[in-house]
Amino acid sequence: MSEEVMTTGWDAIDQAVKTIYGEQEPKHYGTLISYALGGSDPLDGISVYKADKPVAHWHFVTYGFSELYEKETDNSEESGYGFELTCRLVRQEDEEEPPAWALNLLQNMGRYVFTSGNVFQAGDYLDANGPICLGVDTELTALAFVEDPELEAIDTPNGRVEFLQMVGITHDELEAMQTWNTLGVLAAGLPQIPFYVTDLERGSLLTDKSVAEAVYNGTEKEGSNTGFLFVDQLDWDAGKKGWLRKSPSVLTIGAKQAEIIGKLLRGRLLKGKELTLSGAGIRVRFAPGDQSGFEQSDDLICITLNEEAVGEMSRKLLPKQGEFEVPVKEGLSVHIAKTTITDQEGNIVKTFG
């Protein structure tokens, strides 16, 4: 005799969505072979609903980031990773099936979380390094995460589950979120993207004067809310001692992220806040101080910068290959290395520096 499968977590999600869509039967896309058994899709399923307000759109809801069946983790407060993803995508008048690319994108988010262990929270962002829909001419090249405007967090028998909505954003919107904060930018642009519905055909929110002013004023007043940044190219060379002098230590940063790091240094350190860059096996923490200098350990470099050094670094951190010295007594140079962006086949599609 086979045991009955408990679906308490799944049922709780169904009930939450039912409060919005009633008896509407969603289009559900399940996984034939589970990820645990070698399947390619980590999420157990994705349901898609037709919504008509405030604009016609598809509403995607995932099943799989939380514990859908019996409780397996020791954390009684949260179910699994503590969230499920949603996405709202503009629906064309004659469209009867939701776009497959959005289903694939949500599964890719599952692969990212399951592989890295990094979880999403409202206010997070993710650079896609290209169009969020491959092969489509769209300005949306990154993603932001916000609480779903209709689906509130729920308490299930397996713990709490939040519904985080994934929103397509442009490159300059991403930079605005990095130099100010994600939720502030999205809130300022809400009149242009009601319910944060993703529209591949839209342009940047920053072309709207009121949005641009809100971002400028927020950045000037509050500085950056980004205290931690993952950096693809990050390295540290401690330098070498010679008979007469010691060669300077060298901090290497990729050209693609050099400019935004410069902006973040101003937005954080000049507001009395720290900034931590995290790369493969290394972290670099910048902190404000009266005297510039640095300390190093095996996996953490602590660099203190005064106001003058912050200004000089931020001006010289540009998306161009090169090297410059930072005015600290121990001797420190910053090397900006060329960055190449490749597609899934490994072909170079863009170069910075």
Short mmCIF file of C-alpha atoms in Angstrom, two decimals:
data_model
loop_
_atom_site.label_atom_id
_atom_site.label_comp_id
_atom_site.label_asym_id
_atom_site.label_seq_id
_atom_site.Cartn_x
_atom_site.Cartn_y
_atom_site.Cartn_z
CA MET A 1 0.00 0.00 0.00
CA SER A 2 1.32 3.44 -0.88
CA GLU A 3 1.24 6.21 1.69
CA GLU A 4 -0.91 9.25 1.01
CA VAL A 5 1.23 12.23 0.01
CA MET A 6 0.76 15.25 2.25
CA THR A 7 0.35 18.48 0.23
CA THR A 8 -0.24 20.94 3.05
CA GLY A 9 2.22 23.53 1.71
CA TRP A 10 0.89 23.26 -1.84
CA ASP A 11 -2.70 23.53 -0.63
CA ALA A 12 -1.89 26.68 1.35
CA ILE A 13 -0.56 28.38 -1.79
CA ASP A 14 -3.64 27.30 -3.74
CA GLN A 15 -5.87 28.78 -1.06
CA ALA A 16 -3.99 32.08 -1.08
CA VAL A 17 -4.32 32.47 -4.85
CA LYS A 18 -7.98 31.43 -4.70
CA THR A 19 -8.77 34.56 -2.69
CA ILE A 20 -7.85 36.56 -5.80
CA TYR A 21 -8.99 34.41 -8.71
CA GLY A 22 -11.82 32.40 -7.16
CA GLU A 23 -12.64 29.30 -9.20
CA GLN A 24 -10.53 30.27 -12.23
CA GLU A 25 -8.68 27.16 -13.38
CA PRO A 26 -5.04 28.13 -13.95
CA LYS A 27 -2.80 26.84 -16.67
CA HIS A 28 -0.43 24.64 -14.69
CA TYR A 29 2.99 23.52 -15.86
CA GLY A 30 4.30 20.66 -13.74
CA THR A 31 7.60 18.80 -13.69
CA LEU A 32 7.65 15.23 -14.99
CA ILE A 33 10.88 14.18 -13.28
CA SER A 34 11.67 15.80 -9.95
CA TYR A 35 14.92 17.72 -9.51
CA ALA A 36 15.93 15.34 -6.71
CA LEU A 37 15.71 12.42 -9.13
CA GLY A 38 17.79 14.09 -11.84
CA GLY A 39 15.18 16.21 -13.58
CA SER A 40 16.20 19.50 -15.16
CA ASP A 41 13.50 21.69 -13.58
CA PRO A 42 13.91 22.43 -9.84
CA LEU A 43 10.39 23.78 -9.32
CA ASP A 44 7.57 21.27 -8.93
CA GLY A 45 5.21 23.45 -10.89
CA ILE A 46 4.13 26.90 -12.06
CA SER A 47 0.51 28.05 -12.24
CA VAL A 48 -0.49 30.91 -14.53
CA TYR A 49 -3.67 32.95 -14.15
CA LYS A 50 -5.39 35.44 -16.43
CA ALA A 51 -5.72 38.86 -14.81
CA ASP A 52 -7.53 41.84 -16.32
CA LYS A 53 -6.74 44.63 -13.85
CA PRO A 54 -5.08 47.09 -13.80
CA VAL A 55 -4.01 45.91 -17.28
CA ALA A 56 -4.47 42.58 -19.00
CA HIS A 57 -1.64 40.31 -17.88
CA TRP A 58 -0.51 36.82 -17.00
CA HIS A 59 0.12 36.14 -13.30
CA PHE A 60 2.70 33.39 -12.70
CA VAL A 61 3.00 31.66 -9.29
CA THR A 62 5.71 29.11 -8.50
CA TYR A 63 5.55 25.95 -6.41
CA GLY A 64 8.86 24.68 -5.09
CA PHE A 65 10.89 27.27 -3.19
CA SER A 66 8.82 26.48 -0.09
CA GLU A 67 8.06 23.06 1.42
CA LEU A 68 5.04 21.81 -0.49
CA TYR A 69 4.63 18.47 1.23
CA GLU A 70 5.82 17.35 4.66
CA LYS A 71 8.08 19.52 6.82
CA GLU A 72 11.72 18.63 6.13
CA THR A 73 13.87 21.48 7.49
CA ASP A 74 14.55 22.33 11.14
CA ASN A 75 13.42 25.93 10.75
CA SER A 76 9.86 25.95 12.06
CA GLU A 77 9.31 29.62 11.25
CA GLU A 78 9.92 29.46 7.50
CA SER A 79 8.80 26.97 4.90
CA GLY A 80 11.79 25.95 2.79
CA TYR A 81 13.47 29.09 1.49
CA GLY A 82 10.60 31.13 2.90
CA PHE A 83 9.18 32.41 -0.39
CA GLU A 84 7.61 31.61 -3.72
CA LEU A 85 8.18 33.74 -6.81
CA THR A 86 5.50 35.43 -8.87
CA CYS A 87 5.70 37.37 -12.11
CA ARG A 88 3.18 39.52 -13.93
CA LEU A 89 3.61 39.80 -17.68
CA VAL A 90 1.59 41.91 -20.13
CA ARG A 91 -0.97 39.73 -21.95
CA GLN A 92 -1.87 40.50 -25.55
CA GLU A 93 -5.56 40.54 -26.52
CA ASP A 94 -5.33 37.42 -28.70
CA GLU A 95 -2.89 35.56 -26.45
CA GLU A 96 -4.24 32.24 -25.13
CA GLU A 97 -1.04 30.68 -23.78
CA PRO A 98 1.50 32.34 -21.46
CA PRO A 99 4.95 32.86 -23.02
CA ALA A 100 7.26 29.89 -22.50
CA TRP A 101 10.28 32.14 -21.88
CA ALA A 102 8.77 33.35 -18.61
CA LEU A 103 8.32 29.75 -17.42
CA ASN A 104 11.94 29.03 -18.31
CA LEU A 105 13.12 32.18 -16.52
CA LEU A 106 11.36 31.17 -13.32
CA GLN A 107 12.92 27.70 -13.51
CA ASN A 108 16.32 29.36 -14.03
CA MET A 109 15.72 31.34 -10.84
CA GLY A 110 15.07 28.01 -9.14
CA ARG A 111 18.38 26.63 -10.44
CA TYR A 112 20.19 29.71 -9.17
CA VAL A 113 18.72 29.47 -5.66
CA PHE A 114 19.03 25.69 -5.37
CA THR A 115 22.64 25.74 -6.59
CA SER A 116 23.95 28.81 -4.78
CA GLY A 117 21.80 28.79 -1.67
CA ASN A 118 21.29 32.55 -2.14
CA VAL A 119 17.69 33.55 -1.43
CA PHE A 120 15.73 36.54 -2.68
CA GLN A 121 14.12 39.24 -0.57
CA ALA A 122 11.99 42.25 -1.42
CA GLY A 123 14.40 44.98 -2.51
CA ASP A 124 16.91 42.64 -4.16
CA TYR A 125 18.00 42.94 -7.79
CA LEU A 126 19.80 40.71 -10.29
CA ASP A 127 21.68 41.68 -13.44
CA ALA A 128 20.78 39.31 -16.29
CA ASN A 129 23.70 40.59 -18.44
CA GLY A 130 21.39 40.70 -21.44
CA PRO A 131 17.69 40.69 -22.40
CA ILE A 132 15.55 38.84 -19.87
CA CYS A 133 13.87 37.25 -22.90
CA LEU A 134 16.61 35.90 -25.15
CA GLY A 135 16.37 36.86 -28.80
CA VAL A 136 13.95 39.73 -28.18
CA ASP A 137 14.82 43.40 -28.69
CA THR A 138 13.99 44.70 -25.22
CA GLU A 139 15.56 47.21 -22.86
CA LEU A 140 14.79 44.97 -19.87
CA THR A 141 18.14 43.40 -18.93
CA ALA A 142 17.82 42.91 -15.17
CA LEU A 143 15.35 41.84 -12.51
CA ALA A 144 14.10 43.39 -9.29
CA PHE A 145 12.12 41.75 -6.50
CA VAL A 146 9.20 43.26 -4.60
CA GLU A 147 6.32 41.90 -2.52
CA ASP A 148 3.48 40.80 -4.77
CA PRO A 149 0.90 43.61 -4.61
CA GLU A 150 -2.01 41.19 -4.07
CA LEU A 151 -0.57 38.02 -2.55
CA GLU A 152 0.29 38.65 1.08
CA ALA A 153 2.59 36.38 3.09
CA ILE A 154 0.89 33.30 4.48
CA ASP A 155 1.45 31.02 7.47
CA THR A 156 1.38 27.36 6.46
CA PRO A 157 1.78 24.20 8.57
CA ASN A 158 5.38 24.15 7.27
CA GLY A 159 6.13 27.79 8.14
CA ARG A 160 5.81 31.25 6.66
CA VAL A 161 5.83 31.86 2.88
CA GLU A 162 6.22 35.26 1.19
CA PHE A 163 5.26 35.91 -2.42
CA LEU A 164 8.04 37.85 -4.15
CA GLN A 165 7.25 39.33 -7.52
CA MET A 166 9.98 39.36 -10.14
CA VAL A 167 9.99 42.58 -12.20
CA GLY A 168 11.87 43.21 -15.45
CA ILE A 169 13.97 46.41 -15.29
CA THR A 170 16.32 48.37 -17.57
CA HIS A 171 20.06 48.86 -17.05
CA ASP A 172 19.72 52.47 -15.90
CA GLU A 173 16.92 51.48 -13.52
CA LEU A 174 19.25 48.84 -12.07
CA GLU A 175 21.93 51.48 -11.51
CA ALA A 176 19.38 53.76 -9.86
CA MET A 177 18.39 50.93 -7.53
CA GLN A 178 22.02 50.29 -6.69
CA THR A 179 22.83 53.94 -5.99
CA TRP A 180 19.56 54.58 -4.10
CA ASN A 181 17.25 51.62 -3.32
CA THR A 182 15.13 49.15 -5.24
CA LEU A 183 11.79 49.73 -3.55
CA GLY A 184 12.14 53.51 -3.83
CA VAL A 185 12.71 53.35 -7.59
CA LEU A 186 9.85 50.91 -8.13
CA ALA A 187 7.48 52.99 -6.01
CA ALA A 188 8.38 56.13 -7.96
CA GLY A 189 7.65 54.30 -11.22
CA LEU A 190 4.45 52.59 -10.09
CA PRO A 191 2.14 54.94 -12.07
CA GLN A 192 3.95 53.82 -15.26
CA ILE A 193 4.00 50.11 -14.34
CA PRO A 194 0.86 49.45 -12.24
CA PHE A 195 1.09 46.25 -10.17
CA TYR A 196 4.72 46.10 -11.38
CA VAL A 197 3.61 44.30 -14.55
CA THR A 198 6.55 43.48 -16.81
CA ASP A 199 6.24 44.78 -20.37
CA LEU A 200 9.07 43.85 -22.73
CA GLU A 201 8.23 46.81 -24.97
CA ARG A 202 8.51 49.56 -22.38
CA GLY A 203 11.35 52.05 -22.11
CA SER A 204 13.15 53.29 -19.03
CA LEU A 205 11.15 54.74 -16.15
CA LEU A 206 13.87 57.36 -15.77
CA THR A 207 12.70 59.16 -18.91
CA ASP A 208 9.78 60.33 -16.77
CA LYS A 209 10.78 63.60 -15.08
CA SER A 210 9.02 62.82 -11.79
CA VAL A 211 10.75 59.43 -11.50
CA ALA A 212 14.17 60.90 -12.34
CA GLU A 213 13.68 63.64 -9.73
CA ALA A 214 12.60 61.12 -7.07
CA VAL A 215 15.72 59.03 -7.73
CA TYR A 216 18.02 62.06 -7.65
CA ASN A 217 16.51 63.44 -4.45
CA GLY A 218 16.48 60.06 -2.75
CA THR A 219 20.11 59.38 -3.67
CA GLU A 220 21.26 62.81 -2.47
CA LYS A 221 19.36 62.58 0.81
CA GLU A 222 19.75 58.91 1.74
CA GLY A 223 22.70 57.64 -0.26
CA SER A 224 22.81 54.01 -1.38
CA ASN A 225 20.99 51.17 0.33
CA THR A 226 23.37 48.66 -1.30
CA GLY A 227 25.77 47.59 1.43
CA PHE A 228 26.77 44.29 -0.20
CA LEU A 229 27.56 43.69 -3.87
CA PHE A 230 28.51 40.46 -5.62
CA VAL A 231 31.38 41.14 -8.03
CA ASP A 232 32.24 38.78 -10.87
CA GLN A 233 35.86 39.98 -11.16
CA LEU A 234 37.52 40.66 -7.84
CA ASP A 235 41.10 39.87 -6.85
CA TRP A 236 43.79 41.02 -4.41
CA ASP A 237 47.57 40.92 -4.76
CA ALA A 238 49.31 41.78 -1.51
CA GLY A 239 52.46 43.01 -3.28
CA LYS A 240 56.04 41.98 -2.58
CA LYS A 241 58.74 43.33 -0.29
CA GLY A 242 62.06 44.21 -1.92
CA TRP A 243 65.40 45.42 -0.60
CA LEU A 244 64.59 49.08 -0.94
CA ARG A 245 60.81 49.26 -1.25
CA LYS A 246 57.62 47.26 -1.24
CA SER A 247 55.56 47.00 -4.38
CA PRO A 248 52.00 48.27 -3.81
CA SER A 249 49.12 45.93 -3.17
CA VAL A 250 46.73 45.67 -6.14
CA LEU A 251 42.96 45.45 -6.05
CA THR A 252 41.52 44.12 -9.33
CA ILE A 253 37.96 44.97 -10.38
CA GLY A 254 36.21 44.12 -13.66
CA ALA A 255 35.50 46.97 -16.08
CA LYS A 256 31.79 46.14 -16.25
CA GLN A 257 31.19 46.86 -12.57
CA ALA A 258 33.89 49.49 -12.01
CA GLU A 259 31.67 52.52 -12.58
CA ILE A 260 28.82 51.37 -10.34
CA ILE A 261 31.33 50.53 -7.59
CA GLY A 262 32.60 54.10 -7.83
CA LYS A 263 29.06 55.44 -7.46
CA LEU A 264 28.40 53.13 -4.52
CA LEU A 265 31.54 54.32 -2.75
CA ARG A 266 30.17 57.86 -2.87
CA GLY A 267 26.64 56.78 -1.97
CA ARG A 268 27.80 54.71 1.00
CA LEU A 269 31.03 56.06 2.47
CA LEU A 270 30.14 59.73 2.17
CA LYS A 271 26.98 58.91 4.15
CA GLY A 272 28.99 57.16 6.87
CA LYS A 273 28.13 53.65 5.66
CA GLU A 274 30.29 50.67 4.69
CA LEU A 275 30.35 48.83 1.35
CA THR A 276 31.37 45.18 0.98
CA LEU A 277 32.32 43.61 -2.36
CA SER A 278 32.16 39.82 -2.51
CA GLY A 279 33.93 37.70 -5.13
CA ALA A 280 35.15 34.12 -5.45
CA GLY A 281 36.85 33.41 -2.13
CA ILE A 282 37.46 37.06 -1.28
CA ARG A 283 35.65 39.99 0.32
CA VAL A 284 36.69 43.63 0.23
CA ARG A 285 35.12 45.94 2.81
CA PHE A 286 35.31 49.71 2.33
CA ALA A 287 34.71 51.91 5.37
CA PRO A 288 34.77 55.69 5.90
CA GLY A 289 37.46 57.19 8.12
CA ASP A 290 39.69 60.18 8.74
CA GLN A 291 42.84 58.33 7.64
CA SER A 292 43.05 56.10 4.55
CA GLY A 293 44.66 52.68 4.82
CA PHE A 294 44.01 48.96 4.67
CA GLU A 295 44.34 45.70 6.58
CA GLN A 296 44.29 42.24 5.08
CA SER A 297 43.59 38.68 6.16
CA ASP A 298 43.15 35.44 4.24
CA ASP A 299 39.71 36.22 2.81
CA LEU A 300 38.87 39.77 3.94
CA ILE A 301 40.48 43.05 2.91
CA CYS A 302 39.43 46.09 4.96
CA ILE A 303 40.07 49.41 3.19
CA THR A 304 39.44 52.69 4.99
CA LEU A 305 39.02 55.78 2.81
CA ASN A 306 38.81 59.43 3.78
CA GLU A 307 36.62 61.82 1.82
CA GLU A 308 39.41 62.79 -0.57
CA ALA A 309 40.25 59.17 -1.39
CA VAL A 310 36.58 58.34 -1.93
CA GLY A 311 36.27 61.19 -4.42
CA GLU A 312 39.42 60.19 -6.28
CA MET A 313 38.47 56.50 -6.53
CA SER A 314 34.91 57.23 -7.63
CA ARG A 315 36.18 59.52 -10.41
CA LYS A 316 38.70 56.98 -11.71
CA LEU A 317 36.54 53.84 -11.50
CA LEU A 318 35.37 53.79 -15.11
CA PRO A 319 34.52 50.95 -17.53
CA LYS A 320 37.93 51.21 -19.13
CA GLN A 321 40.94 48.93 -18.73
CA GLY A 322 43.75 50.58 -16.77
CA GLU A 323 45.36 51.13 -13.38
CA PHE A 324 45.60 53.96 -10.87
CA GLU A 325 47.01 54.55 -7.40
CA VAL A 326 44.92 55.20 -4.29
CA PRO A 327 46.41 57.71 -1.85
CA VAL A 328 47.11 55.43 1.13
CA LYS A 329 50.45 55.24 2.93
CA GLU A 330 50.77 51.44 2.60
CA GLY A 331 50.69 51.67 -1.20
CA LEU A 332 47.57 50.58 -3.07
CA SER A 333 46.74 50.40 -6.77
CA VAL A 334 43.44 49.57 -8.43
CA HIS A 335 43.57 47.56 -11.65
CA ILE A 336 40.52 47.68 -13.90
CA ALA A 337 40.47 44.48 -15.96
CA LYS A 338 38.67 43.82 -19.23
CA THR A 339 35.29 42.10 -18.83
CA THR A 340 33.77 39.78 -21.42
CA ILE A 341 30.13 38.67 -21.43
CA THR A 342 29.40 35.29 -23.03
CA ASP A 343 26.20 33.56 -24.10
CA GLN A 344 25.13 30.06 -23.04
CA GLU A 345 27.39 28.53 -25.72
CA GLY A 346 30.42 30.46 -24.46
CA ASN A 347 30.52 32.94 -27.34
CA ILE A 348 31.61 36.48 -26.45
CA VAL A 349 28.67 38.83 -26.98
CA LYS A 350 29.96 41.99 -25.27
CA THR A 351 33.24 43.38 -23.98
CA PHE A 352 33.86 46.12 -21.40
CA GLY A 353 37.21 47.87 -21.17
#
